[in-house]
C-alpha cells in the first residue's frame, strides 16, 4: 500500500454489523470490510446503533442531545471492538434502538434520522475525524445529505468525503413528506432532483444524490440498476449519476467461513479430505434434521430470506417435481409468512425435505458443510454471499444469471476453464429444473463431481481484493 494512504481514516456507518447484529449480507460486509481495511493499514472504524442484543462495551465516550422531534433525546456513544482489531462506536438510545427487531418499526424514519444525526453530532465533538464516511443503504442515506446541505459551512465536517454503497435498491427508506422534519434538512431538498421520490421523502436518494461516490456490491448490479427492470424507479437518477457510480464485488470473511476451522461443523475438513469430510457432515446433518441418513443421496439446500427477491416462488414451484426424485432438500430461512407456510406443507407430505424457519448461524454453517448443492434462483441479487460461502465449503451453486451471481458463478457446461456451478437465465421453474437436472447428472459422475468440489474450494473470495479496490476509491477522493 502506498505511504500516503497509510493515514487514511475511514468511518463505516451501517445499521447492522456482524458479529454484533445481523439480518443479512449487509452485516457481513459492514463487519468484514473494516477488518480487511485495518489489515491493509487503514484506520477504519465502525459506527452503528446499539441494539438490545448488544449488552457489552468497553467504555462510554460521551452523550449529547439529538432533536428529531419536539424535545431532544440523548444519544450516548459507547466504544467497543470487533475482531480484536476494529473500533466500533455504538449509538445508544433506549427509545429508538431497544426493540425486538432491527427494522420494520413504525417509526423507522425517526430512528434512522436519529442515528444519522447522532453520527454527525458525535464527529463534531470527537477529536478523531475521518477522511471518508462510508455509508451503507438507506438507513445511512441522511448522512451525506446532512453533511452537504446543513453542515457545508463547517470546515472540519465539510472536508469529509462520503461513499454511499447500495446493497439492495429495493429497500429505499421512502417515507411520507412530513418525515423531513425528523431529518433536520430544509424543505428545499424535497424536489425531484434531490430527495423527493414520487411524493415521498427517500432516504436512499439522500445517499445517491449527495455522496461523493456511489458504489454497489457487484459490477453487474451497478449496470443492472441503471435499467428499468432492476432500477426500482431510480434508474434515471442512477444513469444520471453514473460518472460517480461503480461496482465493487464483495468478498467473504474467509476466517469465519473456513471449513478447516469452523467450530460449527460436525467435522472440519480441507481440500485434501473434502470428500470424506463432507460425507461425515452430511450424515450428521441428516440425522439431526430427521432425514434418511444416506450420504449417497444428493442433498440440496436453500439458505436465505424467504422472499421473491431470492426466488422462493421458483423453489415452491419446482419442489413437487424435485421431491419425486432421489434427492433430499433442506430449507433454512425466514421471511414471507405465505412462503414459510407453503414450504412447511411439503414436510407434511415428504420425508425428503426439512424446513427450518429461523435465523440460525450454526445450522447455516452445517449446511454449507454437509450439502452438495445450494439453490440460488434469485430474481435479482446485488451481490449474494451465499454462493461464495458455499463454494468455500465445496457446495456447488445452481444460480440464476443475474447481479453478483453472474459475476461469481460460471457454468460448468459452457465455461470449461472457469466453470464452478450451474446457471439458468429465464426466471421460470422449467429453466431452473433443467439446471438442477444437469447438476445431478454431474453429481452421478463421481470423479468429475469431486474435482468440481475441490476446484470451488480453491477459489479466492477473500476481502483482500475488494478492500484494495475500496482503498483506491477512497484515495482518489481525499
Ligand atoms: P441478503 O440479500 O439476505 O443480504 P446475502 O447472500 O448477501 O443475502 O447474505 C446472506 C447472509 O445471511 C449469509 O451470510 C447467509 O449465510 C446468512 N443467512 C441468511 N439466512 C439465514 C438463516 N436463516 N440462518 C442463518 N444465516 C442466514
Coordinates of C-alpha atoms and ligand atoms in Angstrom, one line a residue:
X1 CA 0.0 0.0 0.0
X2 CA 1.3 3.5 -0.8
X3 CA 2.8 5.5 2.0
X4 CA 0.3 8.4 1.9
X5 CA -2.8 6.1 2.2
X6 CA -1.5 4.7 5.5
X7 CA -3.1 7.6 7.2
X8 CA -6.4 7.1 5.5
X9 CA -9.2 7.3 8.1
X10 CA -12.5 5.7 7.3
X11 CA -15.7 5.5 9.3
X12 CA -18.0 2.8 8.2
X13 CA -21.6 3.7 9.1
X14 CA -24.1 0.9 9.0
X15 CA -27.3 -0.2 10.6
X16 CA -26.0 -3.8 11.0
X17 CA -22.5 -5.1 11.5
X18 CA -21.5 -8.8 12.0
X19 CA -20.9 -10.2 14.6
X20 CA -22.8 -7.6 16.7
X21 CA -26.1 -7.5 14.8
X22 CA -27.1 -9.3 11.6
X23 CA -30.1 -9.9 9.4
X24 CA -28.2 -10.5 6.1
X25 CA -25.3 -9.8 3.9
X26 CA -25.1 -6.1 4.8
X27 CA -23.9 -7.1 8.2
X28 CA -21.3 -9.4 6.7
X29 CA -19.9 -6.6 4.6
X30 CA -20.0 -3.9 7.2
X31 CA -18.1 -6.2 9.6
X32 CA -15.6 -7.6 7.3
X33 CA -14.6 -4.7 5.1
X34 CA -13.3 -2.6 8.0
X35 CA -11.4 -5.7 9.3
X36 CA -9.7 -6.1 5.8
X37 CA -9.1 -2.3 5.6
X38 CA -7.3 -2.4 9.0
X39 CA -5.2 -5.3 7.9
X40 CA -4.1 -3.2 4.9
X41 CA -3.1 -0.3 7.1
X42 CA -6.2 1.9 7.0
X43 CA -7.5 3.4 10.2
X44 CA -11.0 2.1 9.7
X45 CA -13.7 2.3 12.4
X46 CA -17.4 1.5 12.6
X47 CA -20.4 3.3 13.8
X48 CA -23.8 1.6 14.3
X49 CA -26.8 1.7 16.6
X50 CA -26.6 -0.1 20.0
X51 CA -29.4 -2.6 19.7
X52 CA -31.0 -4.6 22.5
X53 CA -28.8 -7.7 22.0
X54 CA -25.6 -5.8 22.3
X55 CA -25.0 -5.8 26.0
X56 CA -21.3 -5.2 26.4
X57 CA -18.9 -2.4 25.5
X58 CA -15.6 -1.2 26.8
X59 CA -16.3 2.4 27.6
X60 CA -18.7 5.2 27.3
X61 CA -17.3 8.2 25.4
X62 CA -19.9 11.0 25.6
X63 CA -23.5 11.9 25.4
X64 CA -25.3 14.8 23.8
X65 CA -28.8 15.7 22.7
X66 CA -30.3 15.0 19.3
X67 CA -33.6 16.5 18.5
X68 CA -35.6 14.7 15.9
X69 CA -38.9 15.6 17.5
X70 CA -40.0 18.5 19.6
X71 CA -37.9 17.5 22.5
X72 CA -34.4 16.2 22.3
X73 CA -33.4 12.6 23.1
X74 CA -30.0 11.8 24.5
X75 CA -27.5 9.8 22.3
X76 CA -24.8 8.0 24.3
X77 CA -21.7 6.9 22.4
X78 CA -20.2 3.6 23.6
X79 CA -17.0 2.2 22.3
X80 CA -16.2 -1.4 21.7
X81 CA -14.0 -3.6 19.4
X82 CA -14.8 -6.3 17.0
X83 CA -12.4 -9.0 15.7
X84 CA -9.9 -7.7 18.3
X85 CA -8.8 -5.1 15.9
X86 CA -11.6 -2.8 14.7
X87 CA -13.0 0.1 16.9
X88 CA -16.8 0.2 16.8
X89 CA -18.8 3.2 18.2
X90 CA -22.3 2.3 19.3
X91 CA -25.1 5.0 19.2
X92 CA -27.2 4.2 22.2
X93 CA -30.7 5.5 22.7
X94 CA -33.1 3.3 24.6
X95 CA -36.1 4.9 23.0
X96 CA -35.1 4.1 19.4
X97 CA -33.0 1.0 19.5
X98 CA -34.2 -1.1 22.4
X99 CA -36.5 -3.0 20.0
X100 CA -37.4 -6.6 19.2
X101 CA -36.3 -6.3 15.6
X102 CA -33.8 -4.1 13.7
X103 CA -36.2 -2.8 11.1
X104 CA -39.9 -2.7 10.2
X105 CA -40.9 -0.5 13.1
X106 CA -43.5 2.2 12.5
X107 CA -41.0 4.9 13.5
X108 CA -38.1 3.8 11.3
X109 CA -37.8 7.3 9.7
X110 CA -37.2 8.8 13.2
X111 CA -34.9 6.0 14.3
X112 CA -32.5 6.3 11.4
X113 CA -32.7 10.1 11.2
X114 CA -31.7 10.0 14.8
X115 CA -28.9 7.6 14.1
X116 CA -27.6 9.7 11.1
X117 CA -27.7 12.9 13.1
X118 CA -26.0 11.3 16.1
X119 CA -23.2 10.3 13.8
X120 CA -22.7 13.9 12.7
X121 CA -23.0 15.3 16.3
X122 CA -20.5 12.7 17.5
X123 CA -18.0 13.7 14.9
X124 CA -18.4 17.4 15.8
X125 CA -17.4 16.6 19.3
X126 CA -14.8 13.9 18.9
X127 CA -11.1 14.6 18.3
X128 CA -10.8 11.8 15.6
X129 CA -12.2 12.9 12.3
X130 CA -12.4 10.5 9.3
X131 CA -11.4 11.4 5.8
X132 CA -14.2 9.3 4.5
X133 CA -17.6 8.3 5.9
X134 CA -18.6 5.1 4.1
X135 CA -22.4 4.9 4.4
X136 CA -24.5 1.8 3.6
X137 CA -28.0 1.5 2.4
X138 CA -31.0 3.9 3.1
X139 CA -30.6 3.8 6.9
X140 CA -27.5 6.0 6.5
X141 CA -28.6 8.0 3.4
X142 CA -29.3 11.1 5.5
X143 CA -25.6 11.4 6.5
X144 CA -24.2 12.6 3.1
X145 CA -27.3 14.8 2.7
X146 CA -26.9 16.4 6.1
X147 CA -23.1 17.0 5.6
X148 CA -23.6 18.7 2.2
X149 CA -26.7 20.7 2.9
X150 CA -26.7 21.6 6.6
X151 CA -23.0 21.4 7.6
X152 CA -21.5 22.7 4.4
X153 CA -20.0 25.8 6.1
X154 CA -18.3 23.9 8.9
X155 CA -14.8 23.4 7.6
X156 CA -13.8 20.3 9.5
X157 CA -17.0 18.5 8.6
X158 CA -17.3 19.8 5.0
X159 CA -14.0 18.3 4.0
X160 CA -15.1 14.8 4.9
X161 CA -15.8 12.8 1.7
X162 CA -18.7 10.3 1.6
X163 CA -19.1 7.0 -0.1
X164 CA -22.6 5.5 -0.3
X165 CA -23.0 1.8 -1.0
X166 CA -26.2 0.3 -2.3
X167 CA -26.6 -3.2 -1.0
X168 CA -30.2 -3.5 -2.2
X169 CA -32.0 -0.9 -4.2
X170 CA -35.4 -2.5 -3.4
X171 CA -35.3 -1.1 0.2
X172 CA -35.3 2.7 -0.3
X173 CA -36.4 4.1 3.0
X174 CA -39.3 6.1 1.5
X175 CA -41.4 7.9 4.0
X176 CA -44.3 10.5 4.0
X177 CA -43.2 14.0 3.3
X178 CA -43.6 15.0 7.0
X179 CA -40.6 12.8 7.8
X180 CA -38.4 15.7 6.6
X181 CA -38.8 17.4 10.0
X182 CA -37.0 14.5 11.7
X183 CA -34.0 14.8 9.4
X184 CA -33.2 18.4 10.2
X185 CA -32.9 19.0 6.4
X186 CA -34.6 22.1 4.9
X187 CA -37.8 21.7 2.9
X188 CA -35.9 22.8 -0.2
X189 CA -34.5 19.2 -0.5
X190 CA -38.0 18.0 -1.2
X191 CA -37.7 18.2 -5.0
X192 CA -37.2 15.6 -7.7
X193 CA -33.5 16.4 -8.2
X194 CA -32.9 15.8 -4.5
X195 CA -34.8 13.7 -2.1
X196 CA -38.3 13.6 -3.3
X197 CA -39.4 10.3 -4.8
X198 CA -42.9 10.1 -6.2
X199 CA -44.3 12.3 -3.4
X200 CA -42.3 10.7 -0.6
X201 CA -39.1 11.5 1.1
X202 CA -36.4 9.0 0.1
X203 CA -33.5 8.4 2.5
X204 CA -31.9 6.3 -0.3
X205 CA -31.9 9.3 -2.6
X206 CA -30.2 11.3 0.0
X207 CA -27.2 8.9 -0.3
X208 CA -27.3 8.7 -4.0
X209 CA -27.6 12.4 -4.7
X210 CA -25.2 13.8 -2.1
X211 CA -22.5 11.2 -1.7
X212 CA -19.2 11.9 -3.5
X213 CA -19.1 8.4 -4.8
X214 CA -21.8 5.7 -5.0
X215 CA -21.0 2.0 -5.2
X216 CA -22.9 -1.2 -5.5
X217 CA -21.8 -4.6 -4.4
X218 CA -21.0 -6.1 -7.8
X219 CA -20.1 -4.7 -11.2
X220 CA -23.0 -6.4 -12.9
X221 CA -25.6 -4.9 -10.4
X222 CA -24.1 -1.5 -11.0
X223 CA -25.1 -1.9 -14.7
X224 CA -28.4 -3.5 -14.0
X225 CA -29.7 -0.8 -11.6
X226 CA -29.5 1.7 -14.5
X227 CA -32.2 -0.3 -16.3
X228 CA -35.9 -0.3 -15.8
X229 CA -36.0 -4.0 -14.9
X230 CA -33.8 -3.5 -11.8
X231 CA -33.9 0.2 -11.1
X232 CA -37.0 0.3 -8.9
X233 CA -37.9 3.7 -10.4
X234 CA -34.4 5.1 -9.7
X235 CA -32.8 4.0 -13.0
X236 CA -32.9 7.5 -14.5
X237 CA -31.2 9.0 -11.5
X238 CA -28.6 6.3 -11.4
X239 CA -27.9 6.8 -15.1
X240 CA -27.5 10.5 -14.4
X241 CA -25.0 10.0 -11.6
X242 CA -23.2 7.1 -13.4
X243 CA -19.9 9.0 -13.6
X244 CA -19.6 8.6 -9.8
X245 CA -21.2 5.1 -9.7
X246 CA -19.1 1.9 -9.7
X247 CA -19.5 -1.7 -8.6
X248 CA -17.0 -3.5 -6.3
X249 CA -17.6 -7.2 -5.7
X250 CA -18.0 -8.2 -2.1
X251 CA -15.7 -10.7 -0.5
X252 CA -16.5 -13.1 2.3
X253 CA -14.8 -13.5 5.7
X254 CA -12.6 -16.4 4.9
X255 CA -11.6 -16.8 8.5
X256 CA -15.1 -17.0 9.8
X257 CA -16.2 -19.2 6.9
X258 CA -13.4 -21.7 6.8
X259 CA -14.2 -25.5 6.7
X260 CA -10.8 -26.3 8.2
X261 CA -11.5 -24.4 11.5
X262 CA -15.3 -23.8 11.5
X263 CA -16.4 -24.6 15.1
X264 CA -20.0 -25.2 14.0
X265 CA -19.2 -28.2 11.7
X266 CA -19.6 -31.7 12.8
X267 CA -16.1 -32.3 11.4
X268 CA -13.6 -30.0 9.9
X269 CA -12.1 -30.6 6.5
X270 CA -9.8 -29.1 3.9
X271 CA -9.5 -29.5 0.2
X272 CA -7.5 -32.8 0.5
X273 CA -10.0 -34.6 2.7
X274 CA -13.1 -32.7 1.4
X275 CA -14.9 -35.8 0.1
X276 CA -14.7 -37.7 3.4
X277 CA -15.3 -34.5 5.4
X278 CA -18.4 -33.5 3.5
X279 CA -19.7 -37.0 3.7
X280 CA -19.4 -37.1 7.5
X281 CA -21.0 -33.7 7.8
X282 CA -23.9 -34.8 5.6
X283 CA -24.6 -37.9 7.6
X284 CA -24.7 -36.0 10.9
X285 CA -26.9 -33.3 9.3
X286 CA -29.3 -35.9 8.0
X287 CA -29.6 -37.4 11.5
X288 CA -30.1 -34.0 13.2
X289 CA -32.8 -33.0 10.7
X290 CA -34.6 -36.3 10.7
X291 CA -33.7 -37.1 7.1
X292 CA -32.8 -40.6 6.0
X293 CA -29.1 -41.0 6.9
X294 CA -27.8 -41.9 3.5
X295 CA -24.7 -40.0 2.3
X296 CA -25.1 -41.1 -1.3
X297 CA -28.3 -39.1 -1.8
X298 CA -27.6 -35.7 -3.2
X299 CA -28.6 -33.0 -0.6
X300 CA -29.8 -29.7 -2.0
X301 CA -30.1 -26.7 0.3
X302 CA -31.7 -23.2 0.2
X303 CA -30.4 -20.7 2.8
X304 CA -31.7 -17.2 3.0
X305 CA -34.7 -14.9 3.2
X306 CA -37.9 -16.5 2.0
X307 CA -38.7 -13.6 -0.3
X308 CA -39.5 -13.4 -4.0
X309 CA -36.2 -11.5 -4.5
X310 CA -34.5 -14.7 -3.6
X311 CA -36.7 -16.8 -6.0
X312 CA -38.5 -18.6 -3.2
X313 CA -41.5 -18.8 -5.6
X314 CA -39.4 -20.8 -8.1
X315 CA -38.4 -23.1 -5.3
X316 CA -42.0 -23.7 -4.3
X317 CA -42.8 -24.2 -8.0
X318 CA -40.3 -27.0 -8.6
X319 CA -40.4 -28.7 -5.2
X320 CA -43.1 -31.3 -6.1
X321 CA -41.0 -32.5 -9.1
X322 CA -37.8 -32.3 -7.1
X323 CA -39.2 -34.4 -4.3
X324 CA -40.3 -37.1 -6.7
X325 CA -36.6 -37.7 -7.4
X326 CA -33.9 -39.3 -5.4
X327 CA -32.8 -36.2 -3.5
X328 CA -33.0 -34.5 -0.2
X329 CA -33.8 -30.9 0.3
X330 CA -33.2 -28.6 3.3
X331 CA -34.6 -25.1 3.5
X332 CA -33.3 -22.7 6.1
X333 CA -34.8 -19.2 6.3
X334 CA -37.4 -16.8 7.5
X335 CA -39.4 -14.2 5.8
X336 CA -42.7 -14.0 3.9
X337 CA -45.3 -15.9 6.0
X338 CA -47.0 -17.2 2.9
X339 CA -43.8 -19.0 1.8
X340 CA -43.0 -20.1 5.3
X341 CA -46.3 -21.9 5.5
X342 CA -46.1 -23.2 1.9
X343 CA -42.7 -24.8 2.2
X344 CA -43.7 -26.3 5.6
X345 CA -46.6 -28.2 3.9
X346 CA -44.1 -30.1 1.8
X347 CA -42.6 -31.6 5.0
X348 CA -46.0 -33.0 5.9
X349 CA -46.1 -35.0 2.7
X350 CA -42.5 -35.9 2.2
X351 CA -39.7 -37.2 4.3
X352 CA -37.2 -36.0 1.8
X353 CA -37.4 -32.4 3.0
X354 CA -36.6 -30.5 6.2
X355 CA -37.6 -26.9 6.7
X356 CA -36.1 -24.8 9.5
X357 CA -37.8 -21.5 9.7
X358 CA -35.4 -19.4 11.7
X359 CA -32.2 -17.5 11.6
X360 CA -29.6 -20.0 12.7
X361 CA -26.0 -19.2 12.0
X362 CA -24.8 -22.6 13.3
X363 CA -27.2 -24.6 11.1
X364 CA -26.2 -22.4 8.1
X365 CA -22.6 -23.5 8.6
X366 CA -23.6 -27.1 9.0
X367 CA -25.5 -26.9 5.7
X368 CA -22.6 -25.2 3.9
X369 CA -20.5 -28.1 5.1
X370 CA -22.9 -31.0 4.6
X371 CA -24.9 -30.1 1.5
X372 CA -23.8 -31.0 -2.0
X373 CA -25.7 -28.3 -3.9
X374 CA -27.0 -24.8 -3.0
X375 CA -30.0 -23.4 -4.8
X376 CA -29.9 -19.7 -5.6
X377 CA -32.7 -18.8 -8.1
X378 CA -32.8 -15.1 -7.3
X379 CA -35.0 -12.7 -9.3
X380 CA -32.3 -10.1 -8.6
X381 CA -29.2 -10.3 -6.5
X382 CA -27.0 -7.3 -5.7
X383 CA -24.0 -9.5 -4.9
X384 CA -25.0 -12.6 -3.0
X385 CA -22.7 -14.0 -0.4
X386 CA -24.1 -17.5 -0.1
X387 CA -22.7 -18.7 -3.4
X388 CA -19.2 -17.7 -2.4
X389 CA -19.6 -19.1 1.1
X390 CA -21.0 -22.4 -0.3
X391 CA -18.1 -22.8 -2.8
X392 CA -15.6 -22.3 0.0
X393 CA -17.2 -25.4 1.6
X394 CA -17.3 -27.3 -1.6
X395 CA -21.0 -26.9 -2.1
X396 CA -21.9 -26.3 -5.7
X397 CA -24.2 -23.4 -6.6
X398 CA -27.1 -23.6 -9.0
X399 CA -27.9 -20.0 -9.6
X400 CA -29.8 -17.6 -11.8
X401 CA -27.7 -15.5 -14.1
X402 CA -28.3 -12.1 -12.5
X403 CA -26.4 -9.4 -10.5
X404 CA -23.5 -10.6 -8.5
X405 CA -24.3 -14.2 -9.2
X406 CA -23.3 -13.5 -12.8
X407 CA -20.0 -12.1 -11.6
X408 CA -19.2 -15.1 -9.5
X409 CA -20.8 -18.3 -10.8
X410 CA -19.8 -19.7 -14.2
X411 CA -21.5 -22.6 -15.9
X412 CA -19.6 -25.9 -15.9
X413 CA -21.0 -26.9 -19.3
X414 CA -20.2 -23.7 -21.2
X415 CA -17.1 -22.4 -19.5
X416 CA -14.7 -25.3 -19.0
X417 CA -11.9 -23.1 -17.6
X418 CA -13.9 -21.1 -15.0
X419 CA -16.9 -23.3 -14.6
X420 CA -17.8 -23.6 -10.9
X421 CA -21.5 -24.2 -10.9
X422 CA -24.7 -24.3 -12.9
X423 CA -26.6 -21.3 -14.3
X424 CA -30.0 -20.6 -15.8
X425 CA -31.3 -17.3 -17.2
X426 CA -35.1 -17.3 -17.6
X427 CA -37.0 -16.8 -14.4
X428 CA -39.0 -19.9 -14.9
X429 CA -39.4 -23.2 -13.0
X430 CA -38.6 -25.2 -16.1
X431 CA -35.3 -23.4 -16.7
X432 CA -34.4 -23.8 -13.1
X433 CA -35.3 -27.5 -13.2
X434 CA -33.1 -28.1 -16.3
X435 CA -30.1 -26.6 -14.5
X436 CA -30.8 -28.9 -11.5
X437 CA -31.0 -32.0 -13.8
X438 CA -27.7 -31.0 -15.3
X439 CA -26.1 -30.7 -11.9
X440 CA -27.5 -34.1 -10.8
X441 CA -26.0 -35.7 -13.9
X442 CA -22.7 -34.3 -12.9
X443 CA -23.2 -35.4 -9.3
X444 CA -23.5 -39.0 -10.5
X445 CA -20.2 -38.9 -12.3
X446 CA -18.3 -39.1 -9.0
X447 CA -14.7 -38.2 -10.2
X448 CA -16.0 -35.2 -12.1
X449 CA -18.0 -34.0 -9.2
X450 CA -15.2 -34.4 -6.6
X451 CA -12.9 -32.4 -8.9
X452 CA -15.5 -29.7 -9.1
X453 CA -15.8 -29.7 -5.3
X454 CA -12.1 -29.2 -4.9
X455 CA -11.9 -26.6 -7.7
X456 CA -14.6 -24.5 -6.0
X457 CA -12.9 -24.8 -2.6
X458 CA -9.7 -23.3 -4.1
X459 CA -11.3 -20.2 -5.4
X460 CA -10.3 -16.9 -3.6
X461 CA -13.2 -14.9 -2.4
X462 CA -11.3 -13.1 0.4
X463 CA -11.8 -9.4 1.1
X464 CA -8.2 -8.6 0.3
X465 CA -9.0 -7.7 -3.4
X466 CA -12.2 -5.9 -2.5
X467 CA -10.5 -3.9 0.2
X468 CA -7.8 -2.8 -2.2
X469 CA -10.5 -1.6 -4.6
X470 CA -12.2 0.5 -1.9
X471 CA -8.8 1.9 -0.8
X472 CA -8.2 3.0 -4.4
X473 CA -11.6 4.7 -4.5
X474 CA -11.1 6.4 -1.1
X475 CA -7.6 7.5 -2.1
X476 CA -8.8 9.1 -5.3
X477 CA -11.4 11.1 -3.2
X478 CA -9.2 12.6 -0.5
Ligands
LIG1 P1 -29.0 -10.9 1.7 O1 -29.7 -10.4 0.4 O2 -30.1 -11.5 2.6 O3 -28.1 -10.0 2.3 P2 -26.6 -12.5 1.1 O4 -26.4 -13.7 0.2 O5 -25.9 -11.3 0.7 O6 -28.2 -12.2 1.1 O7 -26.3 -12.8 2.6 C1 -27.0 -13.6 3.4 C2 -26.2 -13.9 4.7 O8 -27.1 -14.2 5.7 C3 -25.3 -15.1 4.5 O9 -24.2 -14.9 5.5 C4 -26.2 -16.3 5.0 O10 -25.4 -17.4 5.5 C5 -27.0 -15.6 6.1 N1 -28.3 -16.1 6.3 C6 -29.4 -15.9 5.6 N2 -30.5 -16.5 6.1 C7 -30.1 -17.2 7.2 C8 -30.7 -18.0 8.1 N3 -32.0 -18.3 8.1 N4 -29.9 -18.5 9.1 C9 -28.6 -18.2 9.2 N5 -27.9 -17.5 8.3 C10 -28.7 -16.9 7.3

